[in-house]
PDB file of C-alpha atoms in Angstrom:
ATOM      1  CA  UNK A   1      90.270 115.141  42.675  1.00 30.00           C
ATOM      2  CA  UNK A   2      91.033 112.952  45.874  1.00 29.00           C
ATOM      3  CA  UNK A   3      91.840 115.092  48.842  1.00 35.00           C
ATOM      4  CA  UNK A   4      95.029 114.846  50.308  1.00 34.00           C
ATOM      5  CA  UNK A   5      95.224 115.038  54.379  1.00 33.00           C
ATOM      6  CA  UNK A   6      97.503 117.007  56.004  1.00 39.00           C
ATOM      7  CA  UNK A   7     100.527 115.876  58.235  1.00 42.00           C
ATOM      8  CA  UNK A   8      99.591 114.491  61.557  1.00 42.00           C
ATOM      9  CA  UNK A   9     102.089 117.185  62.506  1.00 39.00           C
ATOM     10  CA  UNK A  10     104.558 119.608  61.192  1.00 40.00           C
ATOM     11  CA  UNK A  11     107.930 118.155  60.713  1.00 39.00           C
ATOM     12  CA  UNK A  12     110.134 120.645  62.218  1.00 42.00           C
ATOM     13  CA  UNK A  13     108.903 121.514  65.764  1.00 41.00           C
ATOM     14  CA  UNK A  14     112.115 122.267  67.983  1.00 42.00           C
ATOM     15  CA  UNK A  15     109.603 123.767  70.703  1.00 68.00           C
ATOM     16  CA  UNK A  16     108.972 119.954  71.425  1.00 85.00           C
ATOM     17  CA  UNK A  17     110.711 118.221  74.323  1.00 95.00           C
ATOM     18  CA  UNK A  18     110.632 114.516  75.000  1.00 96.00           C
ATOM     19  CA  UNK A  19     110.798 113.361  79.049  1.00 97.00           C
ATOM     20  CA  UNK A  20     110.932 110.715  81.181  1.00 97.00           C
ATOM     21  CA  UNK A  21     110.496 109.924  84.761  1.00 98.00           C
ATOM     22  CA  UNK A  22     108.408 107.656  87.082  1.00 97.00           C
ATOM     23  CA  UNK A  23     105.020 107.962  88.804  1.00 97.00           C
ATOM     24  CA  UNK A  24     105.186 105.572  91.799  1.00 94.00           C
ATOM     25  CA  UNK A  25     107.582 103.289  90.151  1.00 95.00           C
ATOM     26  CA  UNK A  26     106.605 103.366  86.489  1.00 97.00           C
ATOM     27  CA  UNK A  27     107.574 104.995  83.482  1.00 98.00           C
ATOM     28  CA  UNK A  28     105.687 108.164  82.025  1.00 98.00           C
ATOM     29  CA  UNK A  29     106.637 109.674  79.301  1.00 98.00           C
ATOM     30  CA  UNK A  30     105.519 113.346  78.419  1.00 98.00           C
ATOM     31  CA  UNK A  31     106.160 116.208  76.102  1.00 97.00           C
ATOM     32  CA  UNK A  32     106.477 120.119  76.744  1.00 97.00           C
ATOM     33  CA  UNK A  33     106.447 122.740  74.305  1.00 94.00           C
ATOM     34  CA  UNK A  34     107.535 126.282  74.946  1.00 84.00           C
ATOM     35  CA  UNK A  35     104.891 128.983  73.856  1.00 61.00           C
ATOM     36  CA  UNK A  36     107.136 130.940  71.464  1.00 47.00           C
ATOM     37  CA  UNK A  37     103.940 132.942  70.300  1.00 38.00           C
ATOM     38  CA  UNK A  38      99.836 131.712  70.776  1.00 38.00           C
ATOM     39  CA  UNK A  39      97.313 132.476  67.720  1.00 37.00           C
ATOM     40  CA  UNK A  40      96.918 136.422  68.638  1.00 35.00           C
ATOM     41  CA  UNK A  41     100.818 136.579  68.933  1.00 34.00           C
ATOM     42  CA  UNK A  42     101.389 137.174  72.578  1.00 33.00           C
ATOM     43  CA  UNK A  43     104.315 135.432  74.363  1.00 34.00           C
ATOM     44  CA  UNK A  44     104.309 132.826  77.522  1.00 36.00           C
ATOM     45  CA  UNK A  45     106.162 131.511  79.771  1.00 36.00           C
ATOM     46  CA  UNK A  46     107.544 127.771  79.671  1.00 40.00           C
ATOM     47  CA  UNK A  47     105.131 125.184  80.542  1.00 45.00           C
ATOM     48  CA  UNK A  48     106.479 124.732  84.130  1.00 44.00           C
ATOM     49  CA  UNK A  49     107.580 128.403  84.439  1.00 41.00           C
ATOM     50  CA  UNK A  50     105.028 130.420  86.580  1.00 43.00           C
ATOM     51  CA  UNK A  51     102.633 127.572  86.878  1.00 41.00           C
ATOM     52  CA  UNK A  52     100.885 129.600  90.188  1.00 42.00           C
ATOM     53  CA  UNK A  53     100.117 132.128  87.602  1.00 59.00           C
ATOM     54  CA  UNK A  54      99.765 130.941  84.265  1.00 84.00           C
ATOM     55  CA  UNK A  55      97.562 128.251  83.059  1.00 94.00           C
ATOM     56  CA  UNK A  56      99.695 125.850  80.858  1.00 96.00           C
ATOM     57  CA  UNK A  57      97.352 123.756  78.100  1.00 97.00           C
ATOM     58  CA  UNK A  58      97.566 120.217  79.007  1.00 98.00           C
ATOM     59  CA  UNK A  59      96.510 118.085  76.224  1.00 98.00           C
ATOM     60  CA  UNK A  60      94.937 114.627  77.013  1.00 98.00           C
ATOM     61  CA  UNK A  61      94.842 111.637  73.843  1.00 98.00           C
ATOM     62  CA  UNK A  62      92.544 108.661  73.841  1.00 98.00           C
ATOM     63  CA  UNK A  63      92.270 105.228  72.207  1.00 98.00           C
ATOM     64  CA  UNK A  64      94.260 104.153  70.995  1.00 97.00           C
ATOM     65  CA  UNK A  65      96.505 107.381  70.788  1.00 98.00           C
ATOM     66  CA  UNK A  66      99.250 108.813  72.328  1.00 98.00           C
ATOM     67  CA  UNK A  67     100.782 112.085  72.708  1.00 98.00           C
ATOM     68  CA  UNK A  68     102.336 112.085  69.524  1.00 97.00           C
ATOM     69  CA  UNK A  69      98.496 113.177  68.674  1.00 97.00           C
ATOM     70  CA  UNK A  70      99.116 116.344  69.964  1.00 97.00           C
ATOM     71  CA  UNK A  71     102.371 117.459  68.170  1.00 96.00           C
ATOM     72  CA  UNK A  72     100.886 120.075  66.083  1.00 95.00           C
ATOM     73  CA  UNK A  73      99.114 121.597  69.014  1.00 96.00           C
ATOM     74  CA  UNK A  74     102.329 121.500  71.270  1.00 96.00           C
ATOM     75  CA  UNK A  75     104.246 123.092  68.276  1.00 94.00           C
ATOM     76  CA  UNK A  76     101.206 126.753  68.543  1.00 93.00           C
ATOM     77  CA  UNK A  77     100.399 126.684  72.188  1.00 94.00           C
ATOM     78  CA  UNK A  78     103.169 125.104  73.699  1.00 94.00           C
ATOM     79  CA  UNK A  79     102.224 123.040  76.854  1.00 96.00           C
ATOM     80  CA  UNK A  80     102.445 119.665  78.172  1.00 97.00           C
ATOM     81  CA  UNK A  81     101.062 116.442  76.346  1.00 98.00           C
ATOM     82  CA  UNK A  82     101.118 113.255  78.418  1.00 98.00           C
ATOM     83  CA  UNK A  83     101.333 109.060  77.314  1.00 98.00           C
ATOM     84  CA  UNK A  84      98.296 107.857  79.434  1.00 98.00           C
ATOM     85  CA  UNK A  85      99.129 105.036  81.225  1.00 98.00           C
ATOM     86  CA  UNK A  86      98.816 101.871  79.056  1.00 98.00           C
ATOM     87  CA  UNK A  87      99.621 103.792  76.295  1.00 98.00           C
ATOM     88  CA  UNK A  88     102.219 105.288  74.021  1.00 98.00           C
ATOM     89  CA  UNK A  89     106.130 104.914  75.797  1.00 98.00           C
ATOM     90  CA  UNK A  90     104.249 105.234  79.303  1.00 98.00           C
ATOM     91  CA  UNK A  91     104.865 102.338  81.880  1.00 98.00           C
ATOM     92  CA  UNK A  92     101.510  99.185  80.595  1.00 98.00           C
ATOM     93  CA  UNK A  93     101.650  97.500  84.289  1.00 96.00           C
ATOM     94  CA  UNK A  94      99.024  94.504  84.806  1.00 95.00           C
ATOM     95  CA  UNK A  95      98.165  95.648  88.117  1.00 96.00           C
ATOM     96  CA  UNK A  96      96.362  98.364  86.835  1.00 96.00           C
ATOM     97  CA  UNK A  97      92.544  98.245  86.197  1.00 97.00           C
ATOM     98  CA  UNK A  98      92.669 101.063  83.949  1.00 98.00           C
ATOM     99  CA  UNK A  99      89.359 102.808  85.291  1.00 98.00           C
ATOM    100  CA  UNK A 100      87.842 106.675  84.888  1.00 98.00           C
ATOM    101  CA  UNK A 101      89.284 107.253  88.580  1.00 98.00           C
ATOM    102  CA  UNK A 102      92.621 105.772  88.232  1.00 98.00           C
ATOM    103  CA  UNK A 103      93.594 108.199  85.307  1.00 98.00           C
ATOM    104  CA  UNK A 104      92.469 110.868  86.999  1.00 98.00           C
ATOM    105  CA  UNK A 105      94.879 109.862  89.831  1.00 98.00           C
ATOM    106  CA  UNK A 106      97.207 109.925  87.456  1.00 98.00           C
ATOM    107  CA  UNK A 107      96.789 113.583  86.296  1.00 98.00           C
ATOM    108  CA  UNK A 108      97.013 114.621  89.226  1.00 98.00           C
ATOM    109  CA  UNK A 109     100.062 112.692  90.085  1.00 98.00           C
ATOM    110  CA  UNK A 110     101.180 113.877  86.718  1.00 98.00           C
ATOM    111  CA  UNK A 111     101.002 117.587  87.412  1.00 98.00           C
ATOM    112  CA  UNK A 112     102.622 117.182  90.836  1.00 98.00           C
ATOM    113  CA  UNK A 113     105.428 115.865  89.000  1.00 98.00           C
ATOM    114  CA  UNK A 114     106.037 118.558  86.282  1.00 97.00           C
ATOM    115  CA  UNK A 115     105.226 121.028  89.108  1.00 96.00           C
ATOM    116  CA  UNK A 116     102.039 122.232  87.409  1.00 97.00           C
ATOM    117  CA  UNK A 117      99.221 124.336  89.399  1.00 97.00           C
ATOM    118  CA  UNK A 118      96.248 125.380  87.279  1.00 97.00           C
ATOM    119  CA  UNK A 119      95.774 123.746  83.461  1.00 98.00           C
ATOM    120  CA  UNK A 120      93.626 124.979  80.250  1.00 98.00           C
ATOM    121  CA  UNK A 121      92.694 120.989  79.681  1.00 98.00           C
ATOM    122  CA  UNK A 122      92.422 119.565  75.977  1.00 98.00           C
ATOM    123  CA  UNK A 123      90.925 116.264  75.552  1.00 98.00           C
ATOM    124  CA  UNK A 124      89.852 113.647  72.916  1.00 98.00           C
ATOM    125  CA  UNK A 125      87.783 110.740  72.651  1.00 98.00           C
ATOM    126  CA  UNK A 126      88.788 108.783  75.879  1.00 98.00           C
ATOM    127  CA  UNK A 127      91.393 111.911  76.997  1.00 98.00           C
ATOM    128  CA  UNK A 128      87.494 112.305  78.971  1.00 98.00           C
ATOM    129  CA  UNK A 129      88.997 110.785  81.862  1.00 98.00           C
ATOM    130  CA  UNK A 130      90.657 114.194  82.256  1.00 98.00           C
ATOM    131  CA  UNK A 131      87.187 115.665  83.236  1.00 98.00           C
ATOM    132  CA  UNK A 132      87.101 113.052  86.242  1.00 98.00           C
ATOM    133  CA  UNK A 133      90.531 115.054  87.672  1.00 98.00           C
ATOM    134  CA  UNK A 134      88.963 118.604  86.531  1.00 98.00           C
ATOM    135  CA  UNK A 135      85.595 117.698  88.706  1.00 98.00           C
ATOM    136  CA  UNK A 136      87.728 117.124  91.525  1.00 97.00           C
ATOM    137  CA  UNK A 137      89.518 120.192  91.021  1.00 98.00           C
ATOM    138  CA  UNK A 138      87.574 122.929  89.426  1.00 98.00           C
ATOM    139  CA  UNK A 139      89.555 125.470  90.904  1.00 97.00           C
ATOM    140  CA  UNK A 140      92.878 124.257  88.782  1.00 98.00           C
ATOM    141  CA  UNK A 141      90.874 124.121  84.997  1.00 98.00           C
ATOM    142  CA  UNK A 142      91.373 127.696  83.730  1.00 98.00           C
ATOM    143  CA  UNK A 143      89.526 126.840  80.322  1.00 98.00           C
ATOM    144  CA  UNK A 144      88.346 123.750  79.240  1.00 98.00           C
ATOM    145  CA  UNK A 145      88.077 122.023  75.087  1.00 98.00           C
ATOM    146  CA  UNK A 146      86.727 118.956  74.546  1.00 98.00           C
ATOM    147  CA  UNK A 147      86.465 117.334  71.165  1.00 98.00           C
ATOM    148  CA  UNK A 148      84.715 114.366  70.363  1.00 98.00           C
ATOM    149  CA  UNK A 149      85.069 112.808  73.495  1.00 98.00           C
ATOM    150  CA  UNK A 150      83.553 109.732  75.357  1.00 98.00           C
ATOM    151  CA  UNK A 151      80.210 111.186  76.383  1.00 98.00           C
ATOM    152  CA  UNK A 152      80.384 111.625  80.559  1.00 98.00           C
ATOM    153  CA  UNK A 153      76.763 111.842  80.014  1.00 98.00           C
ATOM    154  CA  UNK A 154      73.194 109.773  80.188  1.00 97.00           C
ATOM    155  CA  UNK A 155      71.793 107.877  77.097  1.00 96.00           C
ATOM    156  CA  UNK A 156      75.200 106.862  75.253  1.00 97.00           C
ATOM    157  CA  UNK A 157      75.556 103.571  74.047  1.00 95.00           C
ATOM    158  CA  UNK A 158      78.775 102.065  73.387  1.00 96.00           C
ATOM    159  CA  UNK A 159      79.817 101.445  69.475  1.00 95.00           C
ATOM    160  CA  UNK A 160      80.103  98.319  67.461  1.00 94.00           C
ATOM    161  CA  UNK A 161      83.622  98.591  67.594  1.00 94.00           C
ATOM    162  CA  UNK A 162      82.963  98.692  71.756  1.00 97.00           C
ATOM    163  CA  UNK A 163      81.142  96.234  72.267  1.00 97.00           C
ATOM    164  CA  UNK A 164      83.404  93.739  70.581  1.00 97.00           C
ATOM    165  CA  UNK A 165      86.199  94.968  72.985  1.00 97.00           C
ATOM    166  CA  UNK A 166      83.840  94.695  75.643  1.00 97.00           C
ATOM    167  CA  UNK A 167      82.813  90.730  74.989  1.00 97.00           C
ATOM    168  CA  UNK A 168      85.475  88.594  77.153  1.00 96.00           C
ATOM    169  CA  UNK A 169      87.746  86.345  74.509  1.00 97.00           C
ATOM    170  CA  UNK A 170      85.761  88.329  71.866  1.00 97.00           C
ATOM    171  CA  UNK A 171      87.505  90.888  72.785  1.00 97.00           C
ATOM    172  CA  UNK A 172      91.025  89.567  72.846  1.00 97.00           C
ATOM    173  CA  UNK A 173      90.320  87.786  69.996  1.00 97.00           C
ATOM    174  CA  UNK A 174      89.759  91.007  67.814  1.00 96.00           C
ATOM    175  CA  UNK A 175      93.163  92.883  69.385  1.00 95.00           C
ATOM    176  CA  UNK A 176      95.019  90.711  67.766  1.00 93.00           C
ATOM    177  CA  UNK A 177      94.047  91.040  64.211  1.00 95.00           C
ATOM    178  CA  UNK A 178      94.896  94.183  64.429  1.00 95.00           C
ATOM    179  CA  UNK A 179      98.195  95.000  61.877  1.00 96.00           C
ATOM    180  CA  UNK A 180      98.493  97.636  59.275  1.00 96.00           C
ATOM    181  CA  UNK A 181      95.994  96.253  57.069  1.00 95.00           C
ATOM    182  CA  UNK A 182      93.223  95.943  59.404  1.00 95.00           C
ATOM    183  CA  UNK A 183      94.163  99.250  60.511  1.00 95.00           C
ATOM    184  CA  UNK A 184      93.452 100.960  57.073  1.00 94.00           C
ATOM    185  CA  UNK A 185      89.968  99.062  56.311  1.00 93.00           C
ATOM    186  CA  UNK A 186      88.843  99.990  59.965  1.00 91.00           C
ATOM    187  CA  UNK A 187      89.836 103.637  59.808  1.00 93.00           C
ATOM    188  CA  UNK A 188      88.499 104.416  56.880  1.00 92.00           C
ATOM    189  CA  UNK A 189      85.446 105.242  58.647  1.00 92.00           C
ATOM    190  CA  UNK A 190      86.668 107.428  61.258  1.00 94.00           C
ATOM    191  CA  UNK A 191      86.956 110.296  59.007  1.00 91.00           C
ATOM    192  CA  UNK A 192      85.294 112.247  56.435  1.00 91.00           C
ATOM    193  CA  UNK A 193      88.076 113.047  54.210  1.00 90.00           C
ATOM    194  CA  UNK A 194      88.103 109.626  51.563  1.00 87.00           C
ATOM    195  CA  UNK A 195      90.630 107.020  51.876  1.00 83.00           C
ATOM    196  CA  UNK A 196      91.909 105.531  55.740  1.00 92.00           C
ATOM    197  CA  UNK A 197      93.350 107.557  57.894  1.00 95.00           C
ATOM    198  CA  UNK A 198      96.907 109.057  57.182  1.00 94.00           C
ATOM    199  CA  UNK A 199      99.886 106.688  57.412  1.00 95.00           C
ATOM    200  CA  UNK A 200     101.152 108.928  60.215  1.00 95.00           C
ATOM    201  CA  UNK A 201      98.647 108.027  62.785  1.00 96.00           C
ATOM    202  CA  UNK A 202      98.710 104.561  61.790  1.00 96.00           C
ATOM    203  CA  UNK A 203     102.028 103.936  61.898  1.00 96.00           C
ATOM    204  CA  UNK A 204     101.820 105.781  65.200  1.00 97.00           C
ATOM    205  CA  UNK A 205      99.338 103.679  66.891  1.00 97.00           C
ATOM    206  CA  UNK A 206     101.299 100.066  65.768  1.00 97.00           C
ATOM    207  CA  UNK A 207     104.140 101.172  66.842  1.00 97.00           C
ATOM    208  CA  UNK A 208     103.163 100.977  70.311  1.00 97.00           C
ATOM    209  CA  UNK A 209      99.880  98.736  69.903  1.00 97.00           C
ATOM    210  CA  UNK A 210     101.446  95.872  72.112  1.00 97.00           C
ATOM    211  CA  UNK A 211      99.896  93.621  74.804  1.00 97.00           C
ATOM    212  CA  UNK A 212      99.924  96.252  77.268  1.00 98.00           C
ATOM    213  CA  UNK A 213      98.212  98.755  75.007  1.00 98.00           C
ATOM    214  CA  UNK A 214      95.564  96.086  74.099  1.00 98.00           C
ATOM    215  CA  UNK A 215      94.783  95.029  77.531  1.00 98.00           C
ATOM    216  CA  UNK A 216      94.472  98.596  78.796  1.00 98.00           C
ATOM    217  CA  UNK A 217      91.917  99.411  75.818  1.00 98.00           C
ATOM    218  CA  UNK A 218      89.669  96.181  76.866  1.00 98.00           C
ATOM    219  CA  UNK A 219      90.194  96.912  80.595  1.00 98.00           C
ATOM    220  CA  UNK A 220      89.053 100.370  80.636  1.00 98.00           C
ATOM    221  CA  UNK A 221      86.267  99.462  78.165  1.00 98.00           C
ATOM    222  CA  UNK A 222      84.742  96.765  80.259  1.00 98.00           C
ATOM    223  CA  UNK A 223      85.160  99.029  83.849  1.00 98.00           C
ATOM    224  CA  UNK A 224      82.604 101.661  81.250  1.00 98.00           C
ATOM    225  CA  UNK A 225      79.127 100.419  81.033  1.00 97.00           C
ATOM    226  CA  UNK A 226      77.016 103.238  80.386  1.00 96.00           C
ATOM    227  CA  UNK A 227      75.748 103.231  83.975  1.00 97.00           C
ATOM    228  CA  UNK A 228      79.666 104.335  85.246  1.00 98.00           C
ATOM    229  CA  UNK A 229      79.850 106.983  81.612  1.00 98.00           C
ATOM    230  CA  UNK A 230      76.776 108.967  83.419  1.00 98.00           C
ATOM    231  CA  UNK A 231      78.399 108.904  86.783  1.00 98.00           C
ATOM    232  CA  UNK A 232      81.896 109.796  85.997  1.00 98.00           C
ATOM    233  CA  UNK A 233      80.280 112.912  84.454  1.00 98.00           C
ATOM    234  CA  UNK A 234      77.578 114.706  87.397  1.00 97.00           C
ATOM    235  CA  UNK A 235      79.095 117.491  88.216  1.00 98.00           C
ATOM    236  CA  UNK A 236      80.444 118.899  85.046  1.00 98.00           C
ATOM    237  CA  UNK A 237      77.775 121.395  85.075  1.00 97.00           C
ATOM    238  CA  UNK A 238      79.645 122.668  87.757  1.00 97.00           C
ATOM    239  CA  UNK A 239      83.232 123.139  86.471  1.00 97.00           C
ATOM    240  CA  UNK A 240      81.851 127.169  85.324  1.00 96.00           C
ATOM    241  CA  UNK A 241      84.912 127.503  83.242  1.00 98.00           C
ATOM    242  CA  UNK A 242      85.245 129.023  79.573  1.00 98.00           C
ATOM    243  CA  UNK A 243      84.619 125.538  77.288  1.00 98.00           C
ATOM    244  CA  UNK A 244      84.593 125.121  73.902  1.00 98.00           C
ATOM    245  CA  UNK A 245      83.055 122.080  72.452  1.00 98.00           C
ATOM    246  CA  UNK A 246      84.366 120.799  69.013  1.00 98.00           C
ATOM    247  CA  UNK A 247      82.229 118.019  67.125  1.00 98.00           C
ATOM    248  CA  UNK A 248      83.297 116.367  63.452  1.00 98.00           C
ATOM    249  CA  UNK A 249      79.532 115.555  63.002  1.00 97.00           C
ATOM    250  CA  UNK A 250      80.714 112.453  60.817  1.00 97.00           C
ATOM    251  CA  UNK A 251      81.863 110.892  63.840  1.00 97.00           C
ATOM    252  CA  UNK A 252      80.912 107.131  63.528  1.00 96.00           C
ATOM    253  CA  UNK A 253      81.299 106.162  67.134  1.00 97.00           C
ATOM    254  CA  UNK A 254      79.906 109.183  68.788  1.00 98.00           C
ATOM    255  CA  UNK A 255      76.701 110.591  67.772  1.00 97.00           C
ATOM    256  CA  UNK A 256      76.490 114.396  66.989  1.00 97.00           C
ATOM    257  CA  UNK A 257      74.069 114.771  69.655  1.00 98.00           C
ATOM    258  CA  UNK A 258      76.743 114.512  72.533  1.00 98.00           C
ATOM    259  CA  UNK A 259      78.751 117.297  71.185  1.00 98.00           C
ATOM    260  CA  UNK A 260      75.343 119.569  72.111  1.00 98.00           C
ATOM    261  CA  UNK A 261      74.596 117.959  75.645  1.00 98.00           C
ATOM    262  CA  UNK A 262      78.175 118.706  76.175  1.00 98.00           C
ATOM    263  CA  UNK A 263      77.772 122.159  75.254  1.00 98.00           C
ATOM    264  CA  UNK A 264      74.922 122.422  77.099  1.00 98.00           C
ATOM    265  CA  UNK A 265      75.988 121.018  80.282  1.00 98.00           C
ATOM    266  CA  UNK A 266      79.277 122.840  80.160  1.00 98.00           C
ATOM    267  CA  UNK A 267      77.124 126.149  78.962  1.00 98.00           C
ATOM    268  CA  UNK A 268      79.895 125.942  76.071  1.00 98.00           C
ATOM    269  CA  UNK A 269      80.356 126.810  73.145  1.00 98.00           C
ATOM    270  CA  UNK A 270      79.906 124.586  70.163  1.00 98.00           C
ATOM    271  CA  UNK A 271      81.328 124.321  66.674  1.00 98.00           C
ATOM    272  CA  UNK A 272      79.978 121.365  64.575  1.00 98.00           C
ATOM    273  CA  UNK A 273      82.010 120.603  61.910  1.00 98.00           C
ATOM    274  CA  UNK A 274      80.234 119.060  59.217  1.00 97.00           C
ATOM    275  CA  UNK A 275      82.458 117.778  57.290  1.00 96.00           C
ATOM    276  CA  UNK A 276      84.699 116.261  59.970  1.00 97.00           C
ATOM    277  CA  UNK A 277      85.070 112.615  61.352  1.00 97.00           C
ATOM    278  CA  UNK A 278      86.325 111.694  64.833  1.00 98.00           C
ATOM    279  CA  UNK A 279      89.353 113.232  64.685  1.00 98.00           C
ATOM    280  CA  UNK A 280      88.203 116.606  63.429  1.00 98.00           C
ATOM    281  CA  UNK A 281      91.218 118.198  62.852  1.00 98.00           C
ATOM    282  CA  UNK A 282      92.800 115.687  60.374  1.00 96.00           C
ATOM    283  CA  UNK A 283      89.618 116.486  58.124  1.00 96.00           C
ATOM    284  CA  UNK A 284      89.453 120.345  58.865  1.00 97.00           C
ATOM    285  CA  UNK A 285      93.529 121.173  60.311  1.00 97.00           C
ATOM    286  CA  UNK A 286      92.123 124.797  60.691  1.00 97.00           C
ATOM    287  CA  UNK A 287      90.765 123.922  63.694  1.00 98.00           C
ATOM    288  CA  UNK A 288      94.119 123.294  65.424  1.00 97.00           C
ATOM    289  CA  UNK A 289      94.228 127.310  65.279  1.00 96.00           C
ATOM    290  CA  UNK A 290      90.678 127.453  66.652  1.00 97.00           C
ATOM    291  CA  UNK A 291      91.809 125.275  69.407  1.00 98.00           C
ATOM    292  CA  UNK A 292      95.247 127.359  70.229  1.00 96.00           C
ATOM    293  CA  UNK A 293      93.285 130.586  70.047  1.00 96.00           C
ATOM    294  CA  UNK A 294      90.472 129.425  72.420  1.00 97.00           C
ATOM    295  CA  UNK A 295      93.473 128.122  75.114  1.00 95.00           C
ATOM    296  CA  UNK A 296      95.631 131.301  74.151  1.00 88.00           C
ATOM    297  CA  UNK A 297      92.681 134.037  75.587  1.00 68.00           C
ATOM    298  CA  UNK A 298      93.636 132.589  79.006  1.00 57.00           C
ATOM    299  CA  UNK A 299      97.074 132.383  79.539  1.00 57.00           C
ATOM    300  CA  UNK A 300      98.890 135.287  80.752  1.00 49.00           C
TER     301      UNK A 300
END
C-alpha cells in the first residue's frame, strides 16, 4: 500500500505569529511561537520574554526553503523561525552576495532585532550558515541540532544538482525550468517515502521561487567551493555545546558520512535514520518530537 506523507505542518497552530520589520532597510519576515508546553510538558516563556535567561530555539531553513519549513516545530517548541535573506517574504536585494559570512551578519542582526540573547539553534541543509554566527558566538548557542546540513567540513563535494547551479548561464538556464512539474520529477529523489515530495512544500517553494530567490541560490552556491565549506566550519569543535546530529541516510545530496564527522566534531550525538531522505522528518514526522525534546532539556 503506497505510503501517505504527513502534513508539512499541522493546520491549526494559533501559537504561530507572522512579523515584519527591516534589517538596514530591507524587509525580514519572521515567525514566533509561544511555548505553551515542550515534549516533557514543562512551560516557557515567550520567545522574546526573558531572553537573558532562557534560550529560545531559533530555527534556520535552507534551499530553497523558507520558514514555513518550520511550522510544525514552532507549533511544540515555540521559538522564532526566520525567511533568510533571498528567500521566502524576506527583502531579495541585488546588492547582496549572499555568502556564509553575510548570513551570519544577518543572525546576528536578526536577534538584535527581536531582542534575543542566547539561542538553542536548529538548522537544515544550507540553515549551516547559522554555525558561521554560532562560531562567532559560542557563548549565545545553549544547544545546538543540525540535520542534514551543508557539510562545514573537509572532503565534500558539491551534488549534481550543485554543480549545475554552480556553471555560469548553466546555471540560470536550469532556474528557470523550474515550475510544478519539474518540481515533482526532481523531488522525487529527495526522500525515501515513494512518490515527490508533498504538495505542501512544493507549492511552498513556487510560491516564492522568483528571480530573487533564484539568484540568491546560484550566488551563494558559486561564493561555496569546497575550499570556503572547510573554512566556514574550523572551529566547530569548539562550540562545546549539547548537539544532536540528525541524518535521513537516503539523503541524495549529502552523503551519510557527514552526519558522523558532524557528530564527531561536535562530540554529538547521532541518530541515522535509515529510512529517511533529506528532509528527514517528512519521511519519519516522529522526529519533530525528538527534535523539540532535545531543545526542550535546555530551556528554563
Amino acid at each position: 500500500m503506497r505510503q501517505r506523507y504527513p502534513a508539512l505542518y499541522p493546520r491549526a497552530v494559533p501559537e504561530a505569529i507572522d512579523h515584519e520589520g527591516e534589517i538596514d532597510g530591507r524587509p525580514v519576515f519572521w515567525r514566533s511561537a509561544s511555548l505553551a508546553a515542550g515534549a516533557n510538558g514543562a512551560s516557557a516563556a515567550t520567545p522574546a520574554a526573558e531572553a537573558h535567561e532562557t534560550a529560545v530555539p531559533l530555527y534556520v531553513h535552507g534551499v530553497p526553503d523558507s520558514s514555513d519549513l518550520w511550522l510544525a516545530f514552532l507549533a511544540r517548541s515555540g521559538g522564532l523561525a526566520p525567511d533568510l535573506p533571498g528567500f521566502g517574504r524576506s527583502g531579495k536585494p541585488g546588492s547582496l552576495r549572499f555568502t556564509i559570512e553575510e548570513y551570519a551578519d544577518f543572525l546576528e542582526s536578526f536577534l538584535a532585532l527581536v531582542g534575543v540573547e542566547r539561542v538553542s539553534l536548529v538548522l537544515h541543509d544550507w540553515g549551516a550558515v547559522a554555525l558561521a554566527f554560532a562560531q562567532r558566538h559560542p557563548e549565545r548557542i545553549e544547544r545546538l541540532v543540525v540535520i542534514n546540513a551543508v557539510p562545514f567540513l573537509p572532503g565534500y563535494r558539491w551534488h549534481r544538482t550543485a554543480r549545475i547551479w554552480r556553471a555560469p548561464l548553466l546555471g540560470e538556464l536550469a532556474m528557470g525550468t523550474i515550475n510544478e512539474r519539474v518540481l515533482r520529477l526532481l523531488s522525487r529523489e529527495s526522500n525515501a517515502t515513494p512518490g515527490p515530495m508533498p504538495q505542501t512544500w512544493r507549492k511552498s517553494v513556487l510560491e516564492h521561487f522568483d528571480q530573487g530567490t533564484q539568484r540568491a541560490i546560484l550566488r551563494l552556491y558559486r561564493s561555496s567551493p569546497p575550499d570556503v565549506l572547510a573554512a566556514a566550519g574550523e572551529r566547530l569543535g569548539e562550540l562545546g555545546v549539547p548537539a544532536l546530529v540528525a541524518w535521513g541516510r537516503r539523503d541524495p545530496y549529502i552523503p551519510a558520512r557527514f552526519g558522523k564527522a558532524y557528530a564527531d566534531v561536535l562530540d554529538a550525538e547521532l541518530l541515522e535514520l535509515a529510512d529517511a531522505g533529506h528532509w528527514p522528518w517528512l519521511d519519519r514526522p516522529d522526529l519533530i518530537g525528538r527534535v523539540v525534546e532535545f531543545v526542550g532539556a535546555g530551556s528554563g
